[in-house]
Coordinates of C-alpha atoms in Angstrom, one line a residue:
M575 CA 106.3 116.6 69.5
M576 CA 108.0 116.6 73.0
A577 CA 104.7 118.8 74.3
K578 CA 102.3 116.1 73.1
L579 CA 104.4 113.4 74.6
L580 CA 104.4 115.3 77.8
K581 CA 100.6 115.6 77.8
N582 CA 100.1 111.6 77.2
R583 CA 99.4 110.3 80.9
E584 CA 100.1 106.8 79.7
L585 CA 103.4 107.4 78.2
L586 CA 104.0 109.6 81.5
L587 CA 103.2 106.4 83.7
V588 CA 105.4 104.1 81.5
G589 CA 108.1 106.6 82.2
A590 CA 107.6 106.7 85.6
I591 CA 107.3 103.1 86.2
L592 CA 110.8 102.5 84.3
V593 CA 112.4 105.2 86.5
L594 CA 111.0 103.7 89.6
V595 CA 112.2 100.4 88.4
V596 CA 115.7 101.8 87.8
L597 CA 116.1 103.4 90.9
I598 CA 114.8 100.4 93.0
A599 CA 117.4 98.2 90.7
W600 CA 120.0 100.6 92.1
R601 CA 119.5 99.6 95.5
F602 CA 118.2 96.1 95.1
P603 CA 119.7 94.9 91.9
P604 CA 117.8 91.4 91.7
F605 CA 114.6 93.3 91.2
I606 CA 114.9 93.7 87.6
A607 CA 115.6 90.2 86.9
P608 CA 112.7 89.0 84.4
T609 CA 111.6 86.2 86.7
N610 CA 111.2 88.7 89.5
L611 CA 109.4 91.5 87.0
A612 CA 106.9 88.7 85.9
R613 CA 106.4 87.8 89.6
V614 CA 105.3 91.9 90.5
Y615 CA 103.1 91.6 87.4
N616 CA 101.7 88.3 88.7
D617 CA 101.1 89.8 92.4
T618 CA 99.3 92.6 90.6
S619 CA 97.0 91.0 88.7
I620 CA 94.1 91.0 91.1
L621 CA 94.4 94.6 91.3
I622 CA 94.6 95.0 87.5
I623 CA 91.2 93.0 86.9
L624 CA 89.4 95.0 89.8
A625 CA 91.1 98.4 88.6
L626 CA 89.2 97.9 85.3
G627 CA 85.8 97.3 86.7
Q628 CA 86.2 100.4 89.1
M629 CA 87.0 102.3 85.9
A630 CA 83.9 101.4 84.1
V631 CA 81.8 102.6 87.0
I632 CA 83.8 105.9 87.7
L633 CA 83.7 106.6 83.9
T634 CA 79.7 106.9 84.5
R635 CA 80.4 109.5 87.1
C636 CA 79.8 106.9 90.1
I637 CA 82.0 104.9 92.7
D638 CA 81.8 101.4 93.9
L639 CA 83.4 101.2 97.6
S640 CA 82.2 97.8 97.7
M641 CA 84.5 96.0 95.2
A642 CA 86.6 94.4 97.9
A643 CA 83.6 93.3 100.3
N644 CA 82.3 91.8 97.2
L645 CA 85.6 90.0 96.3
A646 CA 85.8 88.8 100.3
L647 CA 82.2 87.6 100.2
S648 CA 82.5 86.0 96.6
G649 CA 85.9 84.3 97.8
M650 CA 84.2 83.1 101.0
V651 CA 81.2 81.4 99.2
A652 CA 83.8 79.8 96.8
A653 CA 86.0 78.6 99.8
M654 CA 82.8 77.3 101.6
L655 CA 81.8 75.2 98.0
N656 CA 85.1 73.7 98.1
A657 CA 85.4 72.9 101.6
A658 CA 81.9 71.2 101.6
F659 CA 82.1 69.7 98.6
P660 CA 85.9 68.8 97.7
G661 CA 85.1 67.1 94.4
L662 CA 82.9 70.2 92.8
P663 CA 84.9 71.0 89.7
I664 CA 86.6 74.1 89.9
P665 CA 85.0 75.9 86.6
V666 CA 81.9 75.3 88.5
I667 CA 83.4 77.1 91.8
L668 CA 84.8 79.8 89.8
L669 CA 81.3 80.4 87.6
S670 CA 79.5 80.4 91.1
A671 CA 82.2 83.4 92.6
I672 CA 81.4 85.3 89.3
A673 CA 77.7 84.7 89.2
L674 CA 77.5 85.9 92.8
G675 CA 79.8 88.8 92.2
A676 CA 77.6 89.9 89.3
V677 CA 74.5 89.7 91.6
L678 CA 76.0 92.1 94.3
G679 CA 77.0 94.2 91.6
M680 CA 73.6 94.4 90.2
I681 CA 72.3 95.0 93.8
N682 CA 74.6 98.3 93.6
G683 CA 73.5 99.1 90.3
A684 CA 69.8 98.8 90.6
L685 CA 69.9 101.0 93.9
V686 CA 72.0 103.9 92.3
W687 CA 69.5 103.6 89.1
K688 CA 65.9 103.0 90.5
L689 CA 66.0 104.6 93.9
D690 CA 68.4 107.6 92.8
I691 CA 70.7 107.3 95.8
P692 CA 74.1 108.7 95.7
P693 CA 76.6 106.1 94.6
I694 CA 79.0 107.0 97.4
V695 CA 76.2 105.9 100.1
V696 CA 74.8 102.8 98.3
T697 CA 78.1 101.6 98.0
L698 CA 79.6 102.6 101.3
G699 CA 76.1 100.7 102.6
T700 CA 76.7 97.5 100.8
L701 CA 80.5 97.4 101.6
T702 CA 79.2 97.0 105.5
I703 CA 76.1 94.8 104.4
Y704 CA 78.3 92.2 102.3
R705 CA 81.1 91.8 105.3
G706 CA 78.3 91.6 107.8
L707 CA 77.2 88.8 105.5
I708 CA 80.5 87.1 105.7
F709 CA 80.5 86.7 109.3
L710 CA 76.8 85.5 109.2
L711 CA 77.7 82.4 106.8
T712 CA 81.0 81.8 108.9
N713 CA 80.6 82.8 112.4
G714 CA 83.8 84.4 112.3
K715 CA 85.6 81.3 111.4
W716 CA 88.5 81.0 108.9
I717 CA 88.8 78.3 106.1
N718 CA 92.4 77.2 106.0
A719 CA 94.2 75.8 103.5
H720 CA 94.2 72.2 104.8
Q721 CA 90.1 72.4 104.4
M722 CA 90.6 73.5 100.6
S723 CA 91.1 70.9 97.6
D724 CA 94.8 70.9 96.1
A725 CA 92.6 71.4 92.9
F726 CA 91.2 74.7 94.7
K727 CA 94.7 76.1 95.5
S728 CA 96.6 75.3 92.7
F729 CA 94.4 76.7 89.6
P730 CA 95.8 80.3 90.0
R731 CA 99.2 79.2 90.2
T732 CA 99.2 76.5 87.3
D733 CA 101.8 77.4 84.7
L734 CA 100.6 77.8 81.0
A735 CA 103.8 78.2 78.6
G736 CA 105.8 79.4 81.7
I737 CA 103.3 82.1 83.0
P738 CA 100.7 81.4 85.8
V739 CA 97.1 81.3 85.0
L740 CA 96.4 84.2 87.2
S741 CA 98.5 86.3 84.9
W742 CA 96.6 85.0 81.9
L743 CA 93.5 85.8 83.4
S744 CA 94.7 89.6 84.1
V745 CA 95.8 89.7 80.2
V746 CA 92.6 88.0 78.9
T747 CA 90.4 90.6 81.1
V748 CA 92.5 93.7 79.9
A749 CA 92.0 92.5 76.3
A750 CA 88.3 91.8 76.9
I751 CA 87.6 95.2 78.6
F752 CA 89.6 97.1 76.1
L753 CA 87.2 95.5 73.1
V754 CA 84.2 96.4 75.3
I755 CA 85.3 100.1 76.4
S756 CA 86.7 101.2 72.9
R757 CA 84.2 99.0 70.5
T758 CA 80.9 98.5 71.8
P759 CA 77.8 100.8 72.0
L760 CA 78.2 100.4 75.9
G761 CA 81.9 101.3 76.1
R762 CA 81.1 104.6 74.3
A763 CA 77.8 105.0 76.7
F764 CA 80.0 105.0 79.8
F765 CA 81.7 107.9 78.4
A766 CA 78.9 110.1 77.2
V767 CA 77.1 109.5 80.5
G768 CA 80.3 110.2 82.5
G769 CA 81.1 113.4 79.9
N770 CA 77.6 114.9 80.1
P771 CA 74.6 113.0 81.4
H772 CA 71.8 115.6 80.4
A773 CA 73.3 115.4 76.4
A774 CA 73.4 111.3 76.8
V775 CA 69.9 111.5 77.4
Y776 CA 69.1 113.6 74.2
T777 CA 71.2 111.4 72.3
G778 CA 68.9 108.3 73.5
I779 CA 71.1 107.0 76.4
D780 CA 69.6 105.7 79.5
V781 CA 71.9 106.9 82.0
G782 CA 70.3 104.6 84.8
R783 CA 70.7 101.9 82.8
T784 CA 74.1 102.5 81.5
R785 CA 75.6 102.8 85.1
F786 CA 73.5 99.5 86.3
F787 CA 75.6 97.9 83.3
A788 CA 78.8 99.4 84.9
Y789 CA 78.1 97.9 88.3
C790 CA 77.3 94.9 86.8
L791 CA 80.8 94.6 85.1
S792 CA 82.3 95.7 88.2
G793 CA 80.7 93.2 90.5
T794 CA 81.3 90.5 88.0
L795 CA 85.1 91.4 88.0
A796 CA 84.9 91.6 91.9
G797 CA 83.3 88.1 91.9
L798 CA 86.2 86.6 89.7
S799 CA 88.7 88.2 92.1
G800 CA 87.4 86.6 95.0
Y801 CA 87.9 83.3 94.0
L802 CA 91.6 84.3 92.7
W803 CA 92.3 85.7 95.9
V804 CA 91.2 83.2 98.0
S805 CA 92.9 80.2 96.0
R806 CA 95.9 81.9 95.6
Y807 CA 96.4 82.9 99.1
A808 CA 95.0 79.7 100.6
V809 CA 92.7 81.3 103.3
A810 CA 89.2 82.6 103.6
Y811 CA 88.1 85.0 106.6
V812 CA 85.8 88.0 107.3
D813 CA 88.5 90.7 106.5
I814 CA 89.9 89.5 103.2
A815 CA 91.1 92.3 101.4
A816 CA 90.0 95.1 104.1
G817 CA 90.9 98.3 102.7
F818 CA 91.7 97.1 99.3
E819 CA 89.1 99.4 97.7
L820 CA 91.3 102.3 98.6
D821 CA 94.1 100.5 96.3
I822 CA 91.8 99.9 93.6
I823 CA 90.4 103.3 93.4
A824 CA 94.2 104.7 93.8
A825 CA 95.2 102.6 90.8
C826 CA 92.3 104.3 88.7
V827 CA 93.3 107.8 89.7
I828 CA 97.1 107.5 89.1
G829 CA 96.0 105.9 85.7
G830 CA 94.2 109.0 84.7
I831 CA 90.5 108.1 85.4
S832 CA 88.9 111.5 86.3
I833 CA 86.6 110.7 89.4
A834 CA 84.4 113.4 87.8
G835 CA 83.7 110.9 85.1
G836 CA 83.9 110.8 81.3
I837 CA 87.9 110.7 81.1
G838 CA 90.1 107.4 81.0
S839 CA 91.5 104.6 79.4
V840 CA 92.0 100.6 80.0
P841 CA 96.0 101.3 79.5
G842 CA 95.6 104.1 82.2
A843 CA 93.8 101.8 84.7
V844 CA 96.7 98.9 83.8
L845 CA 99.6 101.1 84.3
G846 CA 98.3 103.0 87.5
A847 CA 97.5 99.2 88.8
L848 CA 101.2 98.5 87.8
F849 CA 102.7 101.4 89.4
L850 CA 101.2 100.8 92.7
G851 CA 102.4 97.2 92.2
V852 CA 105.9 98.0 91.7
I853 CA 105.9 100.5 94.9
K854 CA 104.1 97.8 97.3
N855 CA 106.6 94.9 95.7
A856 CA 109.8 97.4 95.7
L857 CA 109.5 99.0 99.2
P858 CA 109.7 96.3 101.4
V859 CA 113.0 94.9 99.8
I860 CA 114.8 98.3 100.2
N861 CA 113.5 98.2 104.0
I862 CA 111.1 100.9 103.9
S863 CA 108.8 100.5 107.0
P864 CA 105.0 99.4 106.2
F865 CA 104.2 102.9 107.8
A866 CA 106.1 104.5 105.6
Q867 CA 104.7 102.6 102.5
M868 CA 101.2 103.8 103.5
A869 CA 102.6 107.5 103.6
I870 CA 104.2 107.1 100.4
S871 CA 101.3 105.3 98.4
G872 CA 98.7 108.2 100.0
M873 CA 101.3 111.0 98.6
V874 CA 101.3 109.3 95.3
I875 CA 97.6 109.2 95.3
I876 CA 97.2 113.3 96.0
T877 CA 99.7 114.0 93.6
A878 CA 97.8 111.9 90.8
V879 CA 94.6 113.8 91.7
A880 CA 96.4 117.3 91.5
V881 CA 97.8 116.6 88.5
N882 CA 94.6 115.2 87.1
A883 CA 92.3 118.1 88.4
R884 CA 95.1 120.8 86.8
A885 CA 94.9 118.9 83.5
E886 CA 91.1 119.2 83.6
R887 CA 91.2 122.9 84.4
R888 CA 93.7 123.8 81.6
K889 CA 91.2 122.1 79.2
G890 CA 88.4 124.2 80.5
R891 CA 90.6 127.7 80.2
V892 CA 91.5 127.0 76.5
I893 CA 87.5 126.3 75.6
L894 CA 86.8 129.6 77.6
K895 CA 89.4 131.5 75.7
K896 CA 88.2 130.3 72.3
A897 CA 84.5 131.4 73.3
E898 CA 85.8 134.9 74.2
A899 CA 87.6 135.1 71.1
V900 CA 84.5 134.2 69.0

């Protein structure tokens, strides 16, 4: 029983998060106050949403390095719409950001599918293009809080049953992606394509099309996050979320999503994001310097990758032993 528990990545992550919270509370007791823990979740909500989109892509043996750039471009367009048309309903702006993010994701998916270009090359290229488009649209100018309407800025902060809308949106997204991954043919196709693309073809799955839909999902969630980011922080500029793609990938890796594809879970991605969220919220309050924070985050990522690789090799040796026995 204990051996099975130790092999369960999600339970190990829950244990690691609890231990981390206890250690931080020992240094800074107010950290474990319910209101502060709710604030930590709220601060991590955007990362959770993005990690779920990245998870879908990684499951298919691909990667999306352009998620943060997609977020930035979608968020900037949302801010520009609000600044130009202050009376435009927030749902219209939100849907516009989501639609733009989906289109940008489709571009990635189409390039990977139709031109058969390696995903890392495609998304590295589109990352640069999307960032460049922001500069072309704005001439490098910022959109600040005073240029945004109060409704635009307050939407993610509005409380429903004592919980901010931002947190509710992340909860709804988690539930929706869980249903897609575990209860639909598309979700099963993600795992099949990532596990063995050649075998997936023989079962009638279109590998390229499946990856295209994974990028569409990733782009849609990036577009949603773009509006949420800009409205929450009440500022839009060229370098919004610069480097955040590394945090997104780190959350997935820490959550047990295999970079080799075909292995992962929604709870794992959520817990990986929460683990990073706790670290990023806790280190400043216990007076850890920003440079040390980067080093600690890097060590956590390397450790998670090593654990994943070791677990996958162990599975491979078991299969080999069984084959030799036969």
